[in-house]
Amino acid sequence: MHHFQYRGDELYCEDVPVRRIAEEAGTPCYIYSKATLCHHFRVFDSAFKDVPHLTCYSVKANSNIAVLKLFNSLGGGVDIVSGGELFRARKAGIPAEKIVYSGVGKTVDEIDFALNENILMFNIESTDELEQINRRATAKGVKAKIALRVNPDIDPNTHPYISTGMNKNKFGIAIDTALKAYEQARALSNIEILGVDCHIGSQLTEVTPFVDALKRLRTLIGKLRKIGVAIRFLDLGGGLGIVYDQESPPQPREYADAILRELVDIDCTLIFEPGRVIVGNAGILAVKVLYTKRTQTKNFVITDGGMNDLVRPSLYGSYHYIQTVMKSQRNTEIVDVVGPICESGDFLARDRGMPLPTAGEYLAVMSAGAYGFTMSSNYNSRPRAPEVLVNGSEYHLIRRRETWEDLVAPESLPPYLNEACAR
Ligand code: LLP
């Protein structure tokens, strides 16, 4: 469900024509629907309403502070993976006691920042990190609240780059050694064990891997309690997939039912870290067709949005449905929708059947709300796109388009080049 629908011949986001935003804000431009964001958050969160839980939205999927503030207003916490994300979360007013912090490479500065903020818990990914966090907590005279991120060695059946719960992945502590790691944690003076964490991958389209992982975690929790380690929180990570093309991922309700069946009597507060399922279908990337070009083998549609704006097709071969902003009566042709970047890997769609658009036309690249803007870059010295949040019949710019001055603002010259320039 999302609020990007045609009214007559024209694509709307809620009650605002996408064309109007594209004309006023320019393209490429990310457009998010507030109603869709809220709906998806509520559907996910309410699926667990009968059990103690905390929905910690995964900031990496879409980190705009307006988006974070919106979820905060709905009672959500956040899952972060860097000091920068913690900074954003605090700017957005997310209470520290609703912040969980994962990631395999936390630096001393990041650990210190999170200790100072007194976040709910660190999800620790190695025993080296455990020792480091204990040292930093000792230095500050505080206790670090932690869970160990356990790697359950389950294949999530998703793209290899976003599979995280198998032994060959860099994430978490292998489940076979987890008990020992908890004993190590228990012996550390400035560590307070709160829970168990796991995240097995992203864009999962079936419940079985989640349930299989959970079975293993349950056994571990049983063993931990037997040796006197109290486990109050069970963090199950994120990963629920969405429809980009022909997938049929479980609805949050089915996901919740499958999980809760496994967790009768677990006596833990559950934490979830959903990202994509909340924001993915709540956003589009609007682009403009600059040129079309027919070659002997291809029809190219060249747009002003490229892999620096939305890298998912280039990086993972991901599918994003693309539709014209004004309904088109033209015949369907097979086209490559490409960007202006100087790489053949710069495409938004390949061999896609769609009405051949003409120069000046706007296209909507659908399902771009998750890992769209957050993965964008300045490659080819392209300013990053603006972000717009639609609310009913109005919209607001929640991030302006970067300027060429922004591109060079952090750069500086060594003195010898300064002199040379002055001469
Ligand atoms: N928790 C942790 C520890 C994670 O690493 C992730 C995602 C999530 C939660 C949220 O997962 P979600 O619910 O969004 O699936 N750039 C890729 C996706 C990378 C996911 C990384 N971790 C893409 O565009 O598909």
PDB file of C-alpha atoms in Angstrom, residues 150-409:
ATOM      1  CA  VAL A 150      24.681 -13.574  17.565  1.00  0.00           C
ATOM      2  CA  ASN A 151      25.293 -14.975  14.100  1.00  0.00           C
ATOM      3  CA  PRO A 152      22.936 -17.970  13.873  1.00  0.00           C
ATOM      4  CA  ASP A 153      24.336 -19.301  10.570  1.00  0.00           C
ATOM      5  CA  ILE A 154      21.050 -19.172   8.675  1.00  0.00           C
ATOM      6  CA  ASP A 155      20.778 -18.543   4.941  1.00  0.00           C
ATOM      7  CA  PRO A 156      18.249 -15.722   4.453  1.00  0.00           C
ATOM      8  CA  ASN A 157      17.925 -16.423   0.698  1.00  0.00           C
ATOM      9  CA  THR A 158      18.559 -12.867  -0.368  1.00  0.00           C
ATOM     10  CA  HIS A 159      21.219 -10.990  -2.346  1.00  0.00           C
ATOM     11  CA  PRO A 160      24.679 -12.061  -1.094  1.00  0.00           C
ATOM     12  CA  TYR A 161      25.686  -8.457  -0.340  1.00  0.00           C
ATOM     13  CA  ILE A 162      22.852  -8.089   2.140  1.00  0.00           C
ATOM     14  CA  SER A 163      22.994 -11.551   3.757  1.00  0.00           C
ATOM     15  CA  THR A 164      24.404 -11.086   7.242  1.00  0.00           C
ATOM     16  CA  GLY A 165      23.560 -14.157   9.331  1.00  0.00           C
ATOM     17  CA  MET A 166      25.770 -16.854   7.825  1.00  0.00           C
ATOM     18  CA  ASN A 167      29.125 -18.016   9.204  1.00  0.00           C
ATOM     19  CA  LYS A 168      30.967 -16.584   6.220  1.00  0.00           C
ATOM     20  CA  ASN A 169      29.582 -13.079   6.915  1.00  0.00           C
ATOM     21  CA  LYS A 170      31.514 -10.585   9.010  1.00  0.00           C
ATOM     22  CA  PHE A 171      28.607  -9.933  11.348  1.00  0.00           C
ATOM     23  CA  GLY A 172      27.980 -11.043  14.905  1.00  0.00           C
ATOM     24  CA  ILE A 173      29.460 -13.721  17.147  1.00  0.00           C
ATOM     25  CA  ALA A 174      29.077 -17.306  15.933  1.00  0.00           C
ATOM     26  CA  ILE A 175      26.282 -18.982  17.820  1.00  0.00           C
ATOM     27  CA  ASP A 176      28.553 -21.891  18.803  1.00  0.00           C
ATOM     28  CA  THR A 177      30.827 -19.541  20.708  1.00  0.00           C
ATOM     29  CA  ALA A 178      28.148 -17.192  22.015  1.00  0.00           C
ATOM     30  CA  LEU A 179      27.800 -18.845  25.420  1.00  0.00           C
ATOM     31  CA  LYS A 180      31.516 -18.412  26.056  1.00  0.00           C
ATOM     32  CA  ALA A 181      31.357 -14.795  24.920  1.00  0.00           C
ATOM     33  CA  TYR A 182      28.506 -14.128  27.356  1.00  0.00           C
ATOM     34  CA  GLU A 183      30.578 -15.651  30.173  1.00  0.00           C
ATOM     35  CA  GLN A 184      33.409 -13.351  29.185  1.00  0.00           C
ATOM     36  CA  ALA A 185      31.014 -10.381  29.183  1.00  0.00           C
ATOM     37  CA  ARG A 186      29.653 -11.319  32.578  1.00  0.00           C
ATOM     38  CA  ALA A 187      33.143 -11.222  34.057  1.00  0.00           C
ATOM     39  CA  LEU A 188      33.802  -7.671  32.849  1.00  0.00           C
ATOM     40  CA  SER A 189      33.444  -4.983  35.495  1.00  0.00           C
ATOM     41  CA  ASN A 190      31.734  -2.281  33.405  1.00  0.00           C
ATOM     42  CA  ILE A 191      29.449  -4.329  31.223  1.00  0.00           C
ATOM     43  CA  GLU A 192      25.796  -4.927  31.984  1.00  0.00           C
ATOM     44  CA  ILE A 193      24.208  -7.664  29.902  1.00  0.00           C
ATOM     45  CA  LEU A 194      20.673  -6.804  28.814  1.00  0.00           C
ATOM     46  CA  GLY A 195      19.926  -9.085  25.928  1.00  0.00           C
ATOM     47  CA  VAL A 196      20.514 -11.073  22.785  1.00  0.00           C
ATOM     48  CA  ASP A 197      20.513  -9.604  19.277  1.00  0.00           C
ATOM     49  CA  CYS A 198      20.556 -10.929  15.736  1.00  0.00           C
ATOM     50  CA  HIS A 199      19.977  -9.595  12.212  1.00  0.00           C
ATOM     51  CA  ILE A 200      20.269 -12.120   9.407  1.00  0.00           C
ATOM     52  CA  GLY A 201      19.809 -10.014   6.285  1.00  0.00           C
ATOM     53  CA  SER A 202      17.673  -7.630   4.309  1.00  0.00           C
ATOM     54  CA  GLN A 203      14.853  -7.941   1.757  1.00  0.00           C
ATOM     55  CA  LEU A 204      13.781 -11.365   3.061  1.00  0.00           C
ATOM     56  CA  THR A 205      10.718 -12.624   1.246  1.00  0.00           C
ATOM     57  CA  GLU A 206       9.830 -15.594   3.472  1.00  0.00           C
ATOM     58  CA  VAL A 207       9.396 -16.114   7.210  1.00  0.00           C
ATOM     59  CA  THR A 208      11.230 -19.426   7.490  1.00  0.00           C
ATOM     60  CA  PRO A 209      14.768 -18.007   7.907  1.00  0.00           C
ATOM     61  CA  PHE A 210      13.539 -15.635  10.637  1.00  0.00           C
ATOM     62  CA  VAL A 211      11.884 -18.528  12.467  1.00  0.00           C
ATOM     63  CA  ASP A 212      14.915 -20.796  12.057  1.00  0.00           C
ATOM     64  CA  ALA A 213      17.166 -18.117  13.506  1.00  0.00           C
ATOM     65  CA  LEU A 214      14.756 -17.562  16.340  1.00  0.00           C
ATOM     66  CA  LYS A 215      14.738 -21.236  17.297  1.00  0.00           C
ATOM     67  CA  ARG A 216      18.495 -21.083  17.713  1.00  0.00           C
ATOM     68  CA  LEU A 217      18.324 -17.900  19.739  1.00  0.00           C
ATOM     69  CA  ARG A 218      15.682 -19.371  22.001  1.00  0.00           C
ATOM     70  CA  THR A 219      17.917 -22.321  22.795  1.00  0.00           C
ATOM     71  CA  LEU A 220      20.757 -19.924  23.562  1.00  0.00           C
ATOM     72  CA  ILE A 221      18.562 -17.803  25.847  1.00  0.00           C
ATOM     73  CA  GLY A 222      17.541 -20.983  27.710  1.00  0.00           C
ATOM     74  CA  LYS A 223      21.191 -21.887  28.256  1.00  0.00           C
ATOM     75  CA  LEU A 224      22.072 -18.364  29.353  1.00  0.00           C
ATOM     76  CA  ARG A 225      19.303 -18.241  31.894  1.00  0.00           C
ATOM     77  CA  LYS A 226      20.367 -21.632  33.215  1.00  0.00           C
ATOM     78  CA  ILE A 227      23.793 -20.244  34.062  1.00  0.00           C
ATOM     79  CA  GLY A 228      22.249 -17.161  35.640  1.00  0.00           C
ATOM     80  CA  VAL A 229      22.584 -14.592  32.842  1.00  0.00           C
ATOM     81  CA  ALA A 230      19.400 -12.521  32.855  1.00  0.00           C
ATOM     82  CA  ILE A 231      18.111 -11.731  29.364  1.00  0.00           C
ATOM     83  CA  ARG A 232      15.533  -8.935  29.283  1.00  0.00           C
ATOM     84  CA  PHE A 233      15.641  -7.928  25.623  1.00  0.00           C
ATOM     85  CA  LEU A 234      15.545 -10.002  22.477  1.00  0.00           C
ATOM     86  CA  ASP A 235      16.431  -7.904  19.408  1.00  0.00           C
ATOM     87  CA  LEU A 236      15.440  -9.632  16.174  1.00  0.00           C
ATOM     88  CA  GLY A 237      16.880  -7.037  13.797  1.00  0.00           C
ATOM     89  CA  GLY A 238      15.171  -5.977  10.588  1.00  0.00           C
ATOM     90  CA  GLY A 239      15.033  -7.555   7.173  1.00  0.00           C
ATOM     91  CA  LEU A 240      11.405  -7.895   6.159  1.00  0.00           C
ATOM     92  CA  GLY A 241      11.203  -7.497   2.377  1.00  0.00           C
ATOM     93  CA  ILE A 242       8.908  -5.404   0.210  1.00  0.00           C
ATOM     94  CA  VAL A 243       7.415  -5.693  -3.271  1.00  0.00           C
ATOM     95  CA  TYR A 244       9.641  -4.172  -5.924  1.00  0.00           C
ATOM     96  CA  ASP A 245       8.559  -6.462  -8.747  1.00  0.00           C
ATOM     97  CA  GLN A 246       7.002  -9.929  -8.458  1.00  0.00           C
ATOM     98  CA  GLU A 247       8.047 -10.716  -4.858  1.00  0.00           C
ATOM     99  CA  SER A 248       5.414 -11.750  -2.338  1.00  0.00           C
ATOM    100  CA  PRO A 249       6.980 -11.059   1.047  1.00  0.00           C
ATOM    101  CA  PRO A 250       5.031 -11.826   4.213  1.00  0.00           C
ATOM    102  CA  GLN A 251       2.913  -9.001   5.584  1.00  0.00           C
ATOM    103  CA  PRO A 252       4.021  -7.687   8.992  1.00  0.00           C
ATOM    104  CA  ARG A 253       1.031  -9.509  10.523  1.00  0.00           C
ATOM    105  CA  GLU A 254       2.181 -12.892   9.143  1.00  0.00           C
ATOM    106  CA  TYR A 255       5.753 -12.149  10.183  1.00  0.00           C
ATOM    107  CA  ALA A 256       4.559 -11.260  13.688  1.00  0.00           C
ATOM    108  CA  ASP A 257       2.364 -14.356  13.965  1.00  0.00           C
ATOM    109  CA  ALA A 258       5.218 -16.649  12.939  1.00  0.00           C
ATOM    110  CA  ILE A 259       7.589 -15.022  15.398  1.00  0.00           C
ATOM    111  CA  LEU A 260       5.199 -14.830  18.304  1.00  0.00           C
ATOM    112  CA  ARG A 261       4.323 -18.520  17.886  1.00  0.00           C
ATOM    113  CA  GLU A 262       7.977 -19.293  18.635  1.00  0.00           C
ATOM    114  CA  LEU A 263       8.173 -16.945  21.560  1.00  0.00           C
ATOM    115  CA  VAL A 264       5.372 -17.979  23.874  1.00  0.00           C
ATOM    116  CA  ASP A 265       6.697 -17.576  27.466  1.00  0.00           C
ATOM    117  CA  ILE A 266       9.996 -16.036  26.371  1.00  0.00           C
ATOM    118  CA  ASP A 267       9.575 -13.232  28.934  1.00  0.00           C
ATOM    119  CA  CYS A 268      11.604 -10.633  27.052  1.00  0.00           C
ATOM    120  CA  THR A 269      10.887  -7.230  25.607  1.00  0.00           C
ATOM    121  CA  LEU A 270      11.197  -7.705  21.855  1.00  0.00           C
ATOM    122  CA  ILE A 271      13.102  -5.191  19.757  1.00  0.00           C
ATOM    123  CA  PHE A 272      12.704  -4.898  15.985  1.00  0.00           C
ATOM    124  CA  GLU A 273      14.863  -2.915  13.603  1.00  0.00           C
ATOM    125  CA  PRO A 274      12.767  -2.564  10.437  1.00  0.00           C
ATOM    126  CA  GLY A 275      14.033  -0.218   7.746  1.00  0.00           C
ATOM    127  CA  ARG A 276      12.941  -1.034   4.219  1.00  0.00           C
ATOM    128  CA  VAL A 277       9.465  -2.301   5.102  1.00  0.00           C
ATOM    129  CA  ILE A 278       8.651   1.061   6.684  1.00  0.00           C
ATOM    130  CA  VAL A 279      10.112   3.497   4.154  1.00  0.00           C
ATOM    131  CA  GLY A 280      10.790   1.560   0.921  1.00  0.00           C
ATOM    132  CA  ASN A 281       7.469   2.035  -0.812  1.00  0.00           C
ATOM    133  CA  ALA A 282       6.901   5.440   0.756  1.00  0.00           C
ATOM    134  CA  GLY A 283       9.332   7.168  -1.589  1.00  0.00           C
ATOM    135  CA  ILE A 284      10.077   7.683  -5.256  1.00  0.00           C
ATOM    136  CA  LEU A 285      12.885   9.257  -7.214  1.00  0.00           C
ATOM    137  CA  ALA A 286      11.519  11.700  -9.788  1.00  0.00           C
ATOM    138  CA  VAL A 287      13.794  12.172 -12.798  1.00  0.00           C
ATOM    139  CA  LYS A 288      13.521  14.006 -16.095  1.00  0.00           C
ATOM    140  CA  VAL A 289      14.245  12.559 -19.499  1.00  0.00           C
ATOM    141  CA  LEU A 290      17.035  14.595 -21.087  1.00  0.00           C
ATOM    142  CA  TYR A 291      17.464  12.722 -24.371  1.00  0.00           C
ATOM    143  CA  THR A 292      16.580   9.503 -26.092  1.00  0.00           C
ATOM    144  CA  LYS A 293      18.968   7.633 -28.320  1.00  0.00           C
ATOM    145  CA  ARG A 294      18.436   4.671 -30.603  1.00  0.00           C
ATOM    146  CA  THR A 295      21.443   2.532 -31.428  1.00  0.00           C
ATOM    147  CA  GLN A 296      21.579  -0.667 -33.471  1.00  0.00           C
ATOM    148  CA  THR A 297      20.921  -2.732 -30.374  1.00  0.00           C
ATOM    149  CA  LYS A 298      19.327  -0.475 -27.786  1.00  0.00           C
ATOM    150  CA  ASN A 299      16.856   2.277 -27.063  1.00  0.00           C
ATOM    151  CA  PHE A 300      18.426   4.487 -24.430  1.00  0.00           C
ATOM    152  CA  VAL A 301      16.372   6.818 -22.283  1.00  0.00           C
ATOM    153  CA  ILE A 302      18.859   9.218 -20.748  1.00  0.00           C
ATOM    154  CA  THR A 303      17.642  10.881 -17.551  1.00  0.00           C
ATOM    155  CA  ASP A 304      19.040  13.473 -15.176  1.00  0.00           C
ATOM    156  CA  GLY A 305      19.091  10.860 -12.371  1.00  0.00           C
ATOM    157  CA  GLY A 306      21.936   8.380 -12.249  1.00  0.00           C
ATOM    158  CA  MET A 307      23.761   5.838 -10.133  1.00  0.00           C
ATOM    159  CA  ASN A 308      25.015   8.563  -7.813  1.00  0.00           C
ATOM    160  CA  ASP A 309      21.368   9.335  -6.971  1.00  0.00           C
ATOM    161  CA  LEU A 310      20.095   5.750  -6.777  1.00  0.00           C
ATOM    162  CA  VAL A 311      22.811   3.100  -6.783  1.00  0.00           C
ATOM    163  CA  ARG A 312      20.696   0.008  -6.082  1.00  0.00           C
ATOM    164  CA  PRO A 313      20.228  -1.085  -9.733  1.00  0.00           C
ATOM    165  CA  SER A 314      23.956  -0.723 -10.443  1.00  0.00           C
ATOM    166  CA  LEU A 315      25.155  -2.251  -7.182  1.00  0.00           C
ATOM    167  CA  TYR A 316      22.756  -5.150  -6.658  1.00  0.00           C
ATOM    168  CA  GLY A 317      21.068  -5.431 -10.044  1.00  0.00           C
ATOM    169  CA  SER A 318      17.909  -4.362  -8.192  1.00  0.00           C
ATOM    170  CA  TYR A 319      14.607  -3.852  -9.930  1.00  0.00           C
ATOM    171  CA  HIS A 320      12.733  -0.565  -9.494  1.00  0.00           C
ATOM    172  CA  TYR A 321       9.489  -0.158 -11.367  1.00  0.00           C
ATOM    173  CA  ILE A 322       9.568   2.991 -13.520  1.00  0.00           C
ATOM    174  CA  GLN A 323       6.464   4.784 -14.714  1.00  0.00           C
ATOM    175  CA  THR A 324       5.816   7.983 -16.568  1.00  0.00           C
ATOM    176  CA  VAL A 325       4.471  10.809 -14.429  1.00  0.00           C
ATOM    177  CA  MET A 326       1.872  11.580 -17.136  1.00  0.00           C
ATOM    178  CA  LYS A 327       0.171   8.421 -18.409  1.00  0.00           C
ATOM    179  CA  SER A 328       1.444   7.614 -21.850  1.00  0.00           C
ATOM    180  CA  GLN A 329      -0.507   6.238 -24.824  1.00  0.00           C
ATOM    181  CA  ARG A 330       2.625   5.342 -26.771  1.00  0.00           C
ATOM    182  CA  ASN A 331       3.464   1.740 -27.620  1.00  0.00           C
ATOM    183  CA  THR A 332       5.654  -0.243 -25.291  1.00  0.00           C
ATOM    184  CA  GLU A 333       9.277  -0.622 -26.335  1.00  0.00           C
ATOM    185  CA  ILE A 334      12.263  -2.249 -24.694  1.00  0.00           C
ATOM    186  CA  VAL A 335      14.516   0.434 -23.277  1.00  0.00           C
ATOM    187  CA  ASP A 336      17.501   1.006 -21.011  1.00  0.00           C
ATOM    188  CA  VAL A 337      16.850   3.865 -18.613  1.00  0.00           C
ATOM    189  CA  VAL A 338      20.272   5.317 -17.898  1.00  0.00           C
ATOM    190  CA  GLY A 339      21.845   8.258 -16.104  1.00  0.00           C
ATOM    191  CA  PRO A 340      24.435  10.839 -17.111  1.00  0.00           C
ATOM    192  CA  ILE A 341      27.343   9.209 -15.218  1.00  0.00           C
ATOM    193  CA  CYS A 342      30.419   8.154 -17.168  1.00  0.00           C
ATOM    194  CA  GLU A 343      30.102   4.424 -16.571  1.00  0.00           C
ATOM    195  CA  SER A 344      28.195   1.752 -18.440  1.00  0.00           C
ATOM    196  CA  GLY A 345      27.099   0.468 -15.031  1.00  0.00           C
ATOM    197  CA  ASP A 346      25.054   3.639 -14.632  1.00  0.00           C
ATOM    198  CA  PHE A 347      21.492   2.538 -15.217  1.00  0.00           C
ATOM    199  CA  LEU A 348      18.139   2.678 -13.460  1.00  0.00           C
ATOM    200  CA  ALA A 349      16.600  -0.109 -15.549  1.00  0.00           C
ATOM    201  CA  ARG A 350      17.819  -2.449 -18.265  1.00  0.00           C
ATOM    202  CA  ASP A 351      15.819  -4.068 -21.055  1.00  0.00           C
ATOM    203  CA  ARG A 352      12.624  -2.691 -19.589  1.00  0.00           C
ATOM    204  CA  GLY A 353       9.346  -2.658 -21.486  1.00  0.00           C
ATOM    205  CA  MET A 354       7.769   0.784 -21.224  1.00  0.00           C
ATOM    206  CA  PRO A 355       6.235   3.461 -23.446  1.00  0.00           C
ATOM    207  CA  LEU A 356       9.230   5.225 -24.969  1.00  0.00           C
ATOM    208  CA  PRO A 357       9.342   8.575 -23.168  1.00  0.00           C
ATOM    209  CA  THR A 358      10.358  11.780 -24.872  1.00  0.00           C
ATOM    210  CA  ALA A 359      12.754  14.507 -23.779  1.00  0.00           C
ATOM    211  CA  GLY A 360      11.360  16.713 -21.036  1.00  0.00           C
ATOM    212  CA  GLU A 361       9.054  14.034 -19.672  1.00  0.00           C
ATOM    213  CA  TYR A 362       9.188  13.131 -15.972  1.00  0.00           C
ATOM    214  CA  LEU A 363       9.595   9.548 -14.774  1.00  0.00           C
ATOM    215  CA  ALA A 364       8.908   8.117 -11.330  1.00  0.00           C
ATOM    216  CA  VAL A 365      11.370   5.502 -10.133  1.00  0.00           C
ATOM    217  CA  MET A 366       9.233   3.657  -7.625  1.00  0.00           C
ATOM    218  CA  SER A 367      10.067   2.097  -4.242  1.00  0.00           C
ATOM    219  CA  ALA A 368      13.072   4.335  -3.741  1.00  0.00           C
ATOM    220  CA  GLY A 369      12.336   5.420  -0.161  1.00  0.00           C
ATOM    221  CA  ALA A 370      14.790   2.948   1.397  1.00  0.00           C
ATOM    222  CA  TYR A 371      18.519   2.996   0.666  1.00  0.00           C
ATOM    223  CA  GLY A 372      17.930   5.586  -2.040  1.00  0.00           C
ATOM    224  CA  PHE A 373      19.033   8.977  -0.813  1.00  0.00           C
ATOM    225  CA  THR A 374      21.133   7.453   2.005  1.00  0.00           C
ATOM    226  CA  MET A 375      23.330   5.619  -0.497  1.00  0.00           C
ATOM    227  CA  SER A 376      23.606   8.527  -2.894  1.00  0.00           C
ATOM    228  CA  SER A 377      26.939  10.193  -3.538  1.00  0.00           C
ATOM    229  CA  ASN A 378      28.607  13.133  -5.238  1.00  0.00           C
ATOM    230  CA  TYR A 379      30.241  10.954  -7.901  1.00  0.00           C
ATOM    231  CA  ASN A 380      30.971  12.915 -11.079  1.00  0.00           C
ATOM    232  CA  SER A 381      30.722  16.024  -8.847  1.00  0.00           C
ATOM    233  CA  ARG A 382      26.960  15.896  -8.912  1.00  0.00           C
ATOM    234  CA  PRO A 383      25.178  17.707  -6.086  1.00  0.00           C
ATOM    235  CA  ARG A 384      22.928  15.336  -4.164  1.00  0.00           C
ATOM    236  CA  ALA A 385      19.196  15.501  -4.847  1.00  0.00           C
ATOM    237  CA  PRO A 386      16.679  17.284  -2.632  1.00  0.00           C
ATOM    238  CA  GLU A 387      14.149  15.416  -0.503  1.00  0.00           C
ATOM    239  CA  VAL A 388      10.505  16.426  -0.291  1.00  0.00           C
ATOM    240  CA  LEU A 389       7.881  15.259   2.197  1.00  0.00           C
ATOM    241  CA  VAL A 390       4.276  15.362   1.044  1.00  0.00           C
ATOM    242  CA  ASN A 391       1.502  15.728   3.586  1.00  0.00           C
ATOM    243  CA  GLY A 392      -1.965  15.677   2.028  1.00  0.00           C
ATOM    244  CA  SER A 393      -2.231  18.618  -0.338  1.00  0.00           C
ATOM    245  CA  GLU A 394       0.997  20.322   0.780  1.00  0.00           C
ATOM    246  CA  TYR A 395       4.654  19.461   0.598  1.00  0.00           C
ATOM    247  CA  HIS A 396       7.840  20.626   2.267  1.00  0.00           C
ATOM    248  CA  LEU A 397      11.448  20.538   1.239  1.00  0.00           C
ATOM    249  CA  ILE A 398      13.156  18.463   3.971  1.00  0.00           C
ATOM    250  CA  ARG A 399      16.561  18.649   2.349  1.00  0.00           C
ATOM    251  CA  ARG A 400      17.544  21.202  -0.248  1.00  0.00           C
ATOM    252  CA  ARG A 401      19.465  20.294  -3.375  1.00  0.00           C
ATOM    253  CA  GLU A 402      23.188  20.607  -2.838  1.00  0.00           C
ATOM    254  CA  THR A 403      24.922  23.370  -4.760  1.00  0.00           C
ATOM    255  CA  TRP A 404      28.209  23.380  -6.637  1.00  0.00           C
ATOM    256  CA  GLU A 405      29.590  25.488  -3.778  1.00  0.00           C
ATOM    257  CA  ASP A 406      28.564  22.735  -1.326  1.00  0.00           C
ATOM    258  CA  LEU A 407      30.661  20.313  -3.358  1.00  0.00           C
ATOM    259  CA  VAL A 408      33.911  22.167  -2.742  1.00  0.00           C
ATOM    260  CA  ALA A 409      33.115  23.722   0.662  1.00  0.00           C
TER     261      ALA A 409
END
